[in-house]
PDB file of C-alpha atoms in Angstrom:
ATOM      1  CA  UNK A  25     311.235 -26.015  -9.161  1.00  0.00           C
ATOM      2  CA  UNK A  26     312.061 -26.001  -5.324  1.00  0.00           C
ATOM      3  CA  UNK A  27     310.900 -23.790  -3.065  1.00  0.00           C
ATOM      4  CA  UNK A  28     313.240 -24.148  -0.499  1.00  0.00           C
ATOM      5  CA  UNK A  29     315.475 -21.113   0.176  1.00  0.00           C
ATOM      6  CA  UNK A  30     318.318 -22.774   1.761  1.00  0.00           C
ATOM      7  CA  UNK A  31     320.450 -25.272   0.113  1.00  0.00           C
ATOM      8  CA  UNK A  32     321.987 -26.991   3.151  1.00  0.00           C
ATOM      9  CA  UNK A  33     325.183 -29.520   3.021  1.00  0.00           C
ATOM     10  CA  UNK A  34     325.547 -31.665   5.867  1.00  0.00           C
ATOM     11  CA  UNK A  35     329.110 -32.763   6.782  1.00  0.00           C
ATOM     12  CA  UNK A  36     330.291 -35.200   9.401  1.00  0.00           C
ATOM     13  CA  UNK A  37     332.039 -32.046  11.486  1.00  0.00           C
ATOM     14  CA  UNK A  38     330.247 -28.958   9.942  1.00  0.00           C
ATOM     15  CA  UNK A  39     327.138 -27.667   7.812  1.00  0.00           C
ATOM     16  CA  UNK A  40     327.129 -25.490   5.369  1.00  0.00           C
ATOM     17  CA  UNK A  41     324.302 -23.349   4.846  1.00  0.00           C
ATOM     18  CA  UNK A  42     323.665 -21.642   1.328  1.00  0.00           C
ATOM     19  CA  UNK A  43     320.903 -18.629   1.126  1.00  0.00           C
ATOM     20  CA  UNK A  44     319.610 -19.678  -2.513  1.00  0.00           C
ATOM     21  CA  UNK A  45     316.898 -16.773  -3.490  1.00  0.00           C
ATOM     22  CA  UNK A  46     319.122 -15.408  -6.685  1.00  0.00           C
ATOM     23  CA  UNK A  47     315.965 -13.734  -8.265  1.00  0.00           C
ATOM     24  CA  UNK A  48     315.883 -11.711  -5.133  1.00  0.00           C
ATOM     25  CA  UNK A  49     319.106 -10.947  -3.914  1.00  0.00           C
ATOM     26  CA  UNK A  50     318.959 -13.740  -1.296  1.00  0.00           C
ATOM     27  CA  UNK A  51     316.445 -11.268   0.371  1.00  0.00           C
ATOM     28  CA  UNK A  52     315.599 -12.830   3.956  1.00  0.00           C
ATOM     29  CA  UNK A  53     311.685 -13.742   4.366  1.00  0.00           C
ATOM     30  CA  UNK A  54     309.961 -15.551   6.712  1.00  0.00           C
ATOM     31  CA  UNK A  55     310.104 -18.965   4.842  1.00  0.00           C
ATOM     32  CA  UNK A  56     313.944 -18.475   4.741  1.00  0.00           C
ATOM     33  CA  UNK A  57     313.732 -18.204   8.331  1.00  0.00           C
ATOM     34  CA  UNK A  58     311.416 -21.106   8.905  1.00  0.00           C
ATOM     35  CA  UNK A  59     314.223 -22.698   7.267  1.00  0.00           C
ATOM     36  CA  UNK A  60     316.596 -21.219   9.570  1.00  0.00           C
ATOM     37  CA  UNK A  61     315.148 -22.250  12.584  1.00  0.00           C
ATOM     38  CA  UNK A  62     315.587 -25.667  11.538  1.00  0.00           C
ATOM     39  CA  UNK A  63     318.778 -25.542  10.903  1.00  0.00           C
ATOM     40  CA  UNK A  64     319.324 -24.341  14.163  1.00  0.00           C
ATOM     41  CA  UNK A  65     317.195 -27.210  15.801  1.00  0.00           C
ATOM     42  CA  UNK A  66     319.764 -29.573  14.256  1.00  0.00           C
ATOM     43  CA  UNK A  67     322.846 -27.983  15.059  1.00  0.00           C
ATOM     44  CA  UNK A  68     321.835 -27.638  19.053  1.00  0.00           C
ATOM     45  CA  UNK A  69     321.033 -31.558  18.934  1.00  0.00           C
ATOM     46  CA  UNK A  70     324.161 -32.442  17.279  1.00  0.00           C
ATOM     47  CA  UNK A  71     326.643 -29.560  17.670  1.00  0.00           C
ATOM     48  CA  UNK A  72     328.685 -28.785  14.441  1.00  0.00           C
ATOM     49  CA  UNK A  73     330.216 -25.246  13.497  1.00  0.00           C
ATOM     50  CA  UNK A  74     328.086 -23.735  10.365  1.00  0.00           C
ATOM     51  CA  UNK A  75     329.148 -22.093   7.619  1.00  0.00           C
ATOM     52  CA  UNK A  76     326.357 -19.329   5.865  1.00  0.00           C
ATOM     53  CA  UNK A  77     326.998 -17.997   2.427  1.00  0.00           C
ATOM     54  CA  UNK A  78     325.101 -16.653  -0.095  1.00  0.00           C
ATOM     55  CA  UNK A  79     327.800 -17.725  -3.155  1.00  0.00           C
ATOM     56  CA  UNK A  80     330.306 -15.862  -4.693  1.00  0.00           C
ATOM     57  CA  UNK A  81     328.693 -12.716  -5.640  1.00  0.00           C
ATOM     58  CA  UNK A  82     326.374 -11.750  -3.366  1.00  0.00           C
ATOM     59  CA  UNK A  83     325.438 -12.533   0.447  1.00  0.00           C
ATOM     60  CA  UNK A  84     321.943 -10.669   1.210  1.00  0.00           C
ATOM     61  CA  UNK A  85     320.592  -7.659  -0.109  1.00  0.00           C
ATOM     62  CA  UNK A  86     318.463  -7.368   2.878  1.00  0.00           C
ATOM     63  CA  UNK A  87     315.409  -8.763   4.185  1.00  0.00           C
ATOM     64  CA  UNK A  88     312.347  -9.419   2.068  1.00  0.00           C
ATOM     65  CA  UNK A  89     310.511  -5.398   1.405  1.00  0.00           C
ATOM     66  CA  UNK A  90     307.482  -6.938   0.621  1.00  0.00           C
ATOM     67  CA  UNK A  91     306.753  -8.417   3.344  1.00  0.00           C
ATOM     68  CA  UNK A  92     308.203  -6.057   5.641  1.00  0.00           C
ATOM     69  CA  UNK A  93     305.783  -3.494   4.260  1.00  0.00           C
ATOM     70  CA  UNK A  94     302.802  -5.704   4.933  1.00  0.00           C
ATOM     71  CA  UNK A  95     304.156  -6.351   8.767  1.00  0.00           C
ATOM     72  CA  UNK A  96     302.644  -4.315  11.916  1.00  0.00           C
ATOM     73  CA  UNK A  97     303.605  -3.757  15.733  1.00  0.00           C
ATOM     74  CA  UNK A  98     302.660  -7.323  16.743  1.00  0.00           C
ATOM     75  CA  UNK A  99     304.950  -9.113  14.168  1.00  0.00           C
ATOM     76  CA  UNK A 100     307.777  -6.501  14.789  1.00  0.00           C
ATOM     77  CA  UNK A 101     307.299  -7.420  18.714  1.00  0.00           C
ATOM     78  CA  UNK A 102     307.201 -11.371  17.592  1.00  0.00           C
ATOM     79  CA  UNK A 103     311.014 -10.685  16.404  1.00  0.00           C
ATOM     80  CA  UNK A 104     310.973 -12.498  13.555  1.00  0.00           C
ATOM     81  CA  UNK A 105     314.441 -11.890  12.216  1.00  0.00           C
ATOM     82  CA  UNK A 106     316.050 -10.812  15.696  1.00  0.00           C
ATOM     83  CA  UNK A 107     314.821 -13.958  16.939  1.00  0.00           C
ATOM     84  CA  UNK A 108     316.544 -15.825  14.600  1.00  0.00           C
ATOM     85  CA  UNK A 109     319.905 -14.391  14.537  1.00  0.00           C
ATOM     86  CA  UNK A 110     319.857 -13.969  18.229  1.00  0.00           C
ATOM     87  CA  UNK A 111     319.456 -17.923  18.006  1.00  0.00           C
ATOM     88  CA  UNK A 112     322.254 -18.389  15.634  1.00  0.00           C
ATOM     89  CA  UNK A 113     324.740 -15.934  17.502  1.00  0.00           C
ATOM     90  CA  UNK A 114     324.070 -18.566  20.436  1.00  0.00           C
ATOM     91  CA  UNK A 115     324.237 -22.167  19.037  1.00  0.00           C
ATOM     92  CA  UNK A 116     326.783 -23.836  20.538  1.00  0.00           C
ATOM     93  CA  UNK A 117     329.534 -24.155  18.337  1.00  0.00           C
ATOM     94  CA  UNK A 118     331.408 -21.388  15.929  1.00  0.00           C
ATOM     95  CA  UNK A 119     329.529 -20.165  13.467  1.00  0.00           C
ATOM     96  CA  UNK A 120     331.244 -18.382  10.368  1.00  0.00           C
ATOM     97  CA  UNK A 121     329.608 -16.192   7.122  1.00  0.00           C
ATOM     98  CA  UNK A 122     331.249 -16.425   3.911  1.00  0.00           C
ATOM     99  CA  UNK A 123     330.179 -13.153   2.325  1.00  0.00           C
ATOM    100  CA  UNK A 124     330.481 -11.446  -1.371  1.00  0.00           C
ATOM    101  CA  UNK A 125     328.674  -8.778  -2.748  1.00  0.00           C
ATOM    102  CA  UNK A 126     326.052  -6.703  -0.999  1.00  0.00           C
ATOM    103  CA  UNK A 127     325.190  -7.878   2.620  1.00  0.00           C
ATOM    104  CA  UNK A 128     322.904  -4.923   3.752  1.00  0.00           C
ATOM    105  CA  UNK A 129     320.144  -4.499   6.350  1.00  0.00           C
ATOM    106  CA  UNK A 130     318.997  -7.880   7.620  1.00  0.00           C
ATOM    107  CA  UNK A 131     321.459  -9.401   5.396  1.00  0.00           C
ATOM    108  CA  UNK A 132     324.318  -7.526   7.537  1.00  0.00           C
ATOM    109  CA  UNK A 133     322.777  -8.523  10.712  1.00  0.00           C
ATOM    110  CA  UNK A 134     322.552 -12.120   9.328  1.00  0.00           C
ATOM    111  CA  UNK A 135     326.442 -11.397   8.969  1.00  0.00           C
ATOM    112  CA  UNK A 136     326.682  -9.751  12.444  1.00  0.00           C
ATOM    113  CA  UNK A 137     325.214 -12.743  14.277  1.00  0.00           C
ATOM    114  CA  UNK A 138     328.552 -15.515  12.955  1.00  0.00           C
ATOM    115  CA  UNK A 139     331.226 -15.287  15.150  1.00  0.00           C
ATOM    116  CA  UNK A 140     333.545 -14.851  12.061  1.00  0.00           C
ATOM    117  CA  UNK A 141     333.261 -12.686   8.542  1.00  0.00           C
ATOM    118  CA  UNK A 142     335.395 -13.707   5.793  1.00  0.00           C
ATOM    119  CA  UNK A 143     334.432 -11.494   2.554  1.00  0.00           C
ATOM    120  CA  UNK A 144     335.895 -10.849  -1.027  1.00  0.00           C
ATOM    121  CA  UNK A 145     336.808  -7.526  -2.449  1.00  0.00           C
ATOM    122  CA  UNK A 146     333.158  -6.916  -3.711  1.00  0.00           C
ATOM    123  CA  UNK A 147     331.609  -6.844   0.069  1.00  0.00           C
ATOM    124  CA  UNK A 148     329.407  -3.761   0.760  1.00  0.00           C
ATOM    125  CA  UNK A 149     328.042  -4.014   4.654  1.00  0.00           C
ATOM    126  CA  UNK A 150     325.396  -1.619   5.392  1.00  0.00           C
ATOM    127  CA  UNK A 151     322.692  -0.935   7.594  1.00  0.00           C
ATOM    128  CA  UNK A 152     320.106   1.609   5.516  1.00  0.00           C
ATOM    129  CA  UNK A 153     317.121   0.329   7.099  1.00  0.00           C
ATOM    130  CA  UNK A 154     316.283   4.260   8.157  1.00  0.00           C
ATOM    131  CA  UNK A 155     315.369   5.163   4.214  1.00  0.00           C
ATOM    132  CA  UNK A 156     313.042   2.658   4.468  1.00  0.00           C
ATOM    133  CA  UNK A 157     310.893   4.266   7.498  1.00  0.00           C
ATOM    134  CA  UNK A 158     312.174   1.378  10.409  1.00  0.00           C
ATOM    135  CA  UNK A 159     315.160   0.667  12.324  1.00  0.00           C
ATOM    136  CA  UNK A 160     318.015  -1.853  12.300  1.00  0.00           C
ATOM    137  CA  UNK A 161     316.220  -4.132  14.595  1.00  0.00           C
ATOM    138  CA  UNK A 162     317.613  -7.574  13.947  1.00  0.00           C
ATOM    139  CA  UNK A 163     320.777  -7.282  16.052  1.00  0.00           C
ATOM    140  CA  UNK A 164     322.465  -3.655  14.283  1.00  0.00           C
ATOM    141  CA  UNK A 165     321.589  -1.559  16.750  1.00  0.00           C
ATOM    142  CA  UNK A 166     323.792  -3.577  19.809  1.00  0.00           C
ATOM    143  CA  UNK A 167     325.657  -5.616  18.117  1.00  0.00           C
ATOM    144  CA  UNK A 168     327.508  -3.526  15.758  1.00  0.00           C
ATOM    145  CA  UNK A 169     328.619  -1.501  18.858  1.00  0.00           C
ATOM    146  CA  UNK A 170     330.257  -4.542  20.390  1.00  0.00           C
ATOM    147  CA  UNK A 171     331.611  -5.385  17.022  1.00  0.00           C
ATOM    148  CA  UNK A 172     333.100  -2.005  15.787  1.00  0.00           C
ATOM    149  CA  UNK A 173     332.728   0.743  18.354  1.00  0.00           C
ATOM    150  CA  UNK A 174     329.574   3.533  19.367  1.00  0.00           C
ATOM    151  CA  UNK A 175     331.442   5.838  16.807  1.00  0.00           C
ATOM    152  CA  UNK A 176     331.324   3.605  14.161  1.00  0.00           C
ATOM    153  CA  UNK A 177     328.323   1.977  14.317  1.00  0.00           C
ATOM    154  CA  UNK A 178     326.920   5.239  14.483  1.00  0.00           C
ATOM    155  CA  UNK A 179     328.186   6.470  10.985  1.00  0.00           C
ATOM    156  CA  UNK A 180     326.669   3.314   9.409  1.00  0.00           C
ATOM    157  CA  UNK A 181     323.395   3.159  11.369  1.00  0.00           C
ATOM    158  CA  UNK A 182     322.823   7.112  11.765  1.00  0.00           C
ATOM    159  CA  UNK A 183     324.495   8.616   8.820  1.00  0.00           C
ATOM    160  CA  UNK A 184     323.813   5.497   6.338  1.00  0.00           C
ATOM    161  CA  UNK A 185     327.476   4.825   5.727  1.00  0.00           C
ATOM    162  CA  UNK A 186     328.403   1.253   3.649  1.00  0.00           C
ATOM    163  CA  UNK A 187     331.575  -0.137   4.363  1.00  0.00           C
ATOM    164  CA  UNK A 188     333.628  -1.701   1.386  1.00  0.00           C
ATOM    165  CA  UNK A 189     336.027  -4.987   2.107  1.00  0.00           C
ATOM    166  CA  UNK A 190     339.227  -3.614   3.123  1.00  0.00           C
ATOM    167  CA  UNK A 191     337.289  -1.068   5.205  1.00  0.00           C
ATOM    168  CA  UNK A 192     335.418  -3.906   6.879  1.00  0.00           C
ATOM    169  CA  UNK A 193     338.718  -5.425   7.278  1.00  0.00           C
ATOM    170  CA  UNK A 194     340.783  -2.834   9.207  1.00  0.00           C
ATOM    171  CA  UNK A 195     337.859  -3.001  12.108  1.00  0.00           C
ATOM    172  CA  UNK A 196     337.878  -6.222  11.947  1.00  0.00           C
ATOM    173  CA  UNK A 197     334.034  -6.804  10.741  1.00  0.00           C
ATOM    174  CA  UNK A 198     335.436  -8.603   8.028  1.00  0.00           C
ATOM    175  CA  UNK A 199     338.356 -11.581   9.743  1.00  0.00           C
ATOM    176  CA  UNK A 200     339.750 -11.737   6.218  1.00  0.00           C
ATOM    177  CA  UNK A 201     339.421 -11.135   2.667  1.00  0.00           C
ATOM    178  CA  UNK A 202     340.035 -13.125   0.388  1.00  0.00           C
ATOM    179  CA  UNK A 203     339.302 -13.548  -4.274  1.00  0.00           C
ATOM    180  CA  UNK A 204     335.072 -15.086  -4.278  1.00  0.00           C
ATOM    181  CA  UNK A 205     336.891 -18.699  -6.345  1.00  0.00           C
ATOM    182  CA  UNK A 206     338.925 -18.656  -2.533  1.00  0.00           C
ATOM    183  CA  UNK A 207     335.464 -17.712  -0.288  1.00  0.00           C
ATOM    184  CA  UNK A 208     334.422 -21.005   0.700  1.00  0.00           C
ATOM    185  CA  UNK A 209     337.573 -22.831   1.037  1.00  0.00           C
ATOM    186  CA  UNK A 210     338.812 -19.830   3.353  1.00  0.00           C
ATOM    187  CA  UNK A 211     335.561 -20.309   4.893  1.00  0.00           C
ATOM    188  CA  UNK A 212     336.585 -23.980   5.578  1.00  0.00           C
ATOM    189  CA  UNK A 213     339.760 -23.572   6.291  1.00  0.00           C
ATOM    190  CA  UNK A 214     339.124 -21.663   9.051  1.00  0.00           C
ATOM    191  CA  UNK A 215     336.747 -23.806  10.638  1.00  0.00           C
ATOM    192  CA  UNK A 216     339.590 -26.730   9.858  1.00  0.00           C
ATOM    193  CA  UNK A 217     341.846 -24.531  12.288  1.00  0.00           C
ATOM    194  CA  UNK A 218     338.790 -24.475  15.492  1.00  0.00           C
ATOM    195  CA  UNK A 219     337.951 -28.173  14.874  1.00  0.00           C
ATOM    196  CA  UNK A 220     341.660 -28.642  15.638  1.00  0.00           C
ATOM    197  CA  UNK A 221     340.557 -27.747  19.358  1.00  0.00           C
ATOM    198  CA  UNK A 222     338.307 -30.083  21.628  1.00  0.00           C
ATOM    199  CA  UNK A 223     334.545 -29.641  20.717  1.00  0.00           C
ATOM    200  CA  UNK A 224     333.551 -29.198  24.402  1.00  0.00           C
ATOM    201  CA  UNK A 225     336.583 -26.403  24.840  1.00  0.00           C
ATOM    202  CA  UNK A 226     335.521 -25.135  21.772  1.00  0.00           C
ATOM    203  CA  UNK A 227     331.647 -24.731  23.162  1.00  0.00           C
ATOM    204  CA  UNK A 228     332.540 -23.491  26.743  1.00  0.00           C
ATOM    205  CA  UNK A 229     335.147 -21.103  25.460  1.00  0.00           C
ATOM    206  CA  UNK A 230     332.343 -19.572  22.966  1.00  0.00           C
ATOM    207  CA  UNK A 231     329.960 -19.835  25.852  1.00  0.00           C
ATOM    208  CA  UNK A 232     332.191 -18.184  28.436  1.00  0.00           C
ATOM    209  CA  UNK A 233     332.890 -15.130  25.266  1.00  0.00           C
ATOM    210  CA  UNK A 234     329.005 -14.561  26.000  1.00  0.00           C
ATOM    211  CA  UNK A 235     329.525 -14.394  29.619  1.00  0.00           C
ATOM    212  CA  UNK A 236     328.470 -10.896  30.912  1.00  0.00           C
ATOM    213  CA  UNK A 237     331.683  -9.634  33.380  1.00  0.00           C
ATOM    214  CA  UNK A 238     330.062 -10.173  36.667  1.00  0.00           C
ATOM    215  CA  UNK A 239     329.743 -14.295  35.322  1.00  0.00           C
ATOM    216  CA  UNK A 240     333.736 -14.262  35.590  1.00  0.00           C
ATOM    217  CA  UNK A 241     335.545 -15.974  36.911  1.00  0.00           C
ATOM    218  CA  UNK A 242     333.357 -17.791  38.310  1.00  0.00           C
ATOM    219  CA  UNK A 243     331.714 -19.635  34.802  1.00  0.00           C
ATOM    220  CA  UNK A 244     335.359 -20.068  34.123  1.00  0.00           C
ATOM    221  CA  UNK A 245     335.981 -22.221  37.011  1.00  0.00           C
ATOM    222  CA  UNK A 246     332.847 -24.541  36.587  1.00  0.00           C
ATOM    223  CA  UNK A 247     333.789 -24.743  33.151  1.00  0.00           C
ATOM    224  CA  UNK A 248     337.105 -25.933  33.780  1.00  0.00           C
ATOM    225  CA  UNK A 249     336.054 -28.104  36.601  1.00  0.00           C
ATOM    226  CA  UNK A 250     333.956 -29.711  33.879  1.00  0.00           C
ATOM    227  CA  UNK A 251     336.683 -29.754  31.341  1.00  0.00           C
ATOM    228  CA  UNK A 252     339.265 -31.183  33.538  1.00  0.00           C
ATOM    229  CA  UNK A 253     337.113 -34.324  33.956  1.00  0.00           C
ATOM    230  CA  UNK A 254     336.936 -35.054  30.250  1.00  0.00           C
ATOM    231  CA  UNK A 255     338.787 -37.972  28.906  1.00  0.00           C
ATOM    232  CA  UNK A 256     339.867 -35.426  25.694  1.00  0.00           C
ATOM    233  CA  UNK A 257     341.875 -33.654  28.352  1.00  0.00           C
ATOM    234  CA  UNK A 258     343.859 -36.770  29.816  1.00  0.00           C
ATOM    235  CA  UNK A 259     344.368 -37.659  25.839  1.00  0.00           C
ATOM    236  CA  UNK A 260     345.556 -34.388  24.953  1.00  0.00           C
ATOM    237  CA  UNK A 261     347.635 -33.532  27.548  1.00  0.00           C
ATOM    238  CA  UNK A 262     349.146 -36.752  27.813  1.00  0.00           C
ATOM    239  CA  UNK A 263     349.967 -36.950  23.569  1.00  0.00           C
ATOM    240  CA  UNK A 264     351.607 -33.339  24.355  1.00  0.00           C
ATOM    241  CA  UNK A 265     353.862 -34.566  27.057  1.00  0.00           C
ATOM    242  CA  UNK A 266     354.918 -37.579  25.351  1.00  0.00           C
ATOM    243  CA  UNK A 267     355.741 -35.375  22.300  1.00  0.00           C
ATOM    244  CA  UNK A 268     357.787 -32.963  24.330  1.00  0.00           C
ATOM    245  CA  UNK A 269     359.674 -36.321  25.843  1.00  0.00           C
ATOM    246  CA  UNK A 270     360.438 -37.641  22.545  1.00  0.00           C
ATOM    247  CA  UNK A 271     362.068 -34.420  21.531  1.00  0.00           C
ATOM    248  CA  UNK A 272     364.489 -34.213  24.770  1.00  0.00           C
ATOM    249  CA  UNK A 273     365.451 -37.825  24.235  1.00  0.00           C
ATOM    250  CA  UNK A 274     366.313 -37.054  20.359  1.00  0.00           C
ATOM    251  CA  UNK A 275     368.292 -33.611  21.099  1.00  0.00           C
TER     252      UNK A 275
END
C-alpha cells in the first residue's frame, strides 16, 4: 500500500492535487506537506494553475492532532503549515480548492490559501483550533480578515462559529456551490475560463492582487511595460481587431 498522501494528476495546462488520507479525514501532517512542497517546486518551474481537493465528501478535517500534540515552540516558529500555504497562496498562477465535507482548522486554511473556493452543500468551514489549546496559525488569523471581514472572522476564530455552504457562499468564501458528482468539473471549468486569458497576464494580474497599495501604480506600469512587449499581445489584439473588421464589413 502507498504511502504517499497526495495523489497528483499532471495535465498539459493544470495539476490537480488530491489530499488522499481517507482513514484520517485527509488530516494535514508533515509528510503531506513534504509532499506539498513539491508540488509547489514544480508548479514555480513550470507555471500551471492547481486544483486541491480532497474528493467528494470531505476536504480536511484539520491538521494531523497527533503530531501537533507532540510539537513545541521551535517547530511552531519553523511554520510548518503557514509556510506551506503561505507558499501556495503565492505560486504564480491561480490556484483553486474543490471542497466537500468538513474543511476545518488547517484544512480551512489549506482552503484559505487558493485564490478560489468552490464547495457542495455538505461544506462546514471552521477554525476551532482554540478547543484544542493553540491558535489558527496557518494563515486564519490574517487571512480570513481579508477574505470575509474583522467581524466575521472574529465569530469563527473567537466564538468558534462553522459556516455551512450557502453561508460560505453569501461572503463569498465559497465562489460557488455546486452537487459533489459536479465538484471537480466546476473546479475545471473554472480554471477553463482563466486559461482563456494570457498566462503572463494571468501571473502579473495575480501578482499585482498581492501588491500592497503603496506598490500601485507603479507595479502596474512595469507590468504593463512588460506585457506590452509580448508577442501574445500583438496576437491578441490584432485577432480582436480583425474580428471587429469582419463584423462591420458583414453588417
Amino acid at each position: 500500500m502507498s504511502d504517499r498522501r497526495l495523489r497528483i494528476e499532471t495535465l498539459d495546462d493544470r495539476v490537480i492535487v488530491s489530499l488522499d488520507r481517507p482513514a484520517t479525514k485527509n488530516a494535514i501532517d508533515a509528510e503531506m506537506v513534504a509532499e506539498l512542497h513539491a508540488v509547489c517546486q514544480e508548479l514555480e518551474t513550470d507555471p500551471k494553475p492547481m486544483i486541491v481537493t480532497g474528493g467528494p465528501e470531505i476536504f480536511a478535517g484539520g491538521a494531523d492532532i497527533g503530531q501537533l500534540r507532540e510539537r513545541r515552540n521551535v517547530d511552531a516558529l519553523a511554520g510548518v503549515n503557514s509556510g506551506i500555504f503561505d507558499r501556495i497562496a503565492r505560486l504564480p498562477m491561480p490556484t483553486l480548492a474543490a471542497v466537500a465535507g468538513y474543511a476545518l482548522g488547517g484544512g480551512a486554511e489549506l482552503a484559505y490559501a487558493c485564490d478560489f473556493r468552490i464547495g457542495t452543500p455538505t461544506v462546514r468551514l471552521g477554525n476551532p483550533e482554540g478547543g484544542l489549546g493553540i491558535l489558527a496559525a496557518a494563515g486564519a488569523s490574517w487571512r480570513l480578515i481579508e477574505l470575509v471581514g474583522e467581524p466575521l472572522a472574529k465569530e469563527i476564530l473567537l466564538a468558534g462559529r462553522t459556516l455551512n455552504a450557502e453561508q460560505a457562499r453569501e461572503v463569498r468564501l465559497l465562489n460557488e456551490v455546486v452537487d459533489a458528482d459536479q465538484l471537480l468539473e466546476t473546479a475545471n471549468a473554472w480554471v477553463d475560463r482563466m486559461l482563456r486569458n494570457a498566462p503572463l497576464a494571468l501571473r502579473m494580474t495575480k501578482l499585482a492582487l498581492r501588491m500592497p497599495r503603496e506598490a500601485h501604480p507603479t507595479f502596474d506600469n512595469v507590468a504593463q511595460a512588460v506585457l506590452f512587449e509580448t508577442d501574445e499581445k500583438e496576437r491578441r489584439m490584432t485577432a480582436f481587431l480583425d474580428r471587429k473588421n469582419t463584423e462591420r464589413k458583414q453588417k
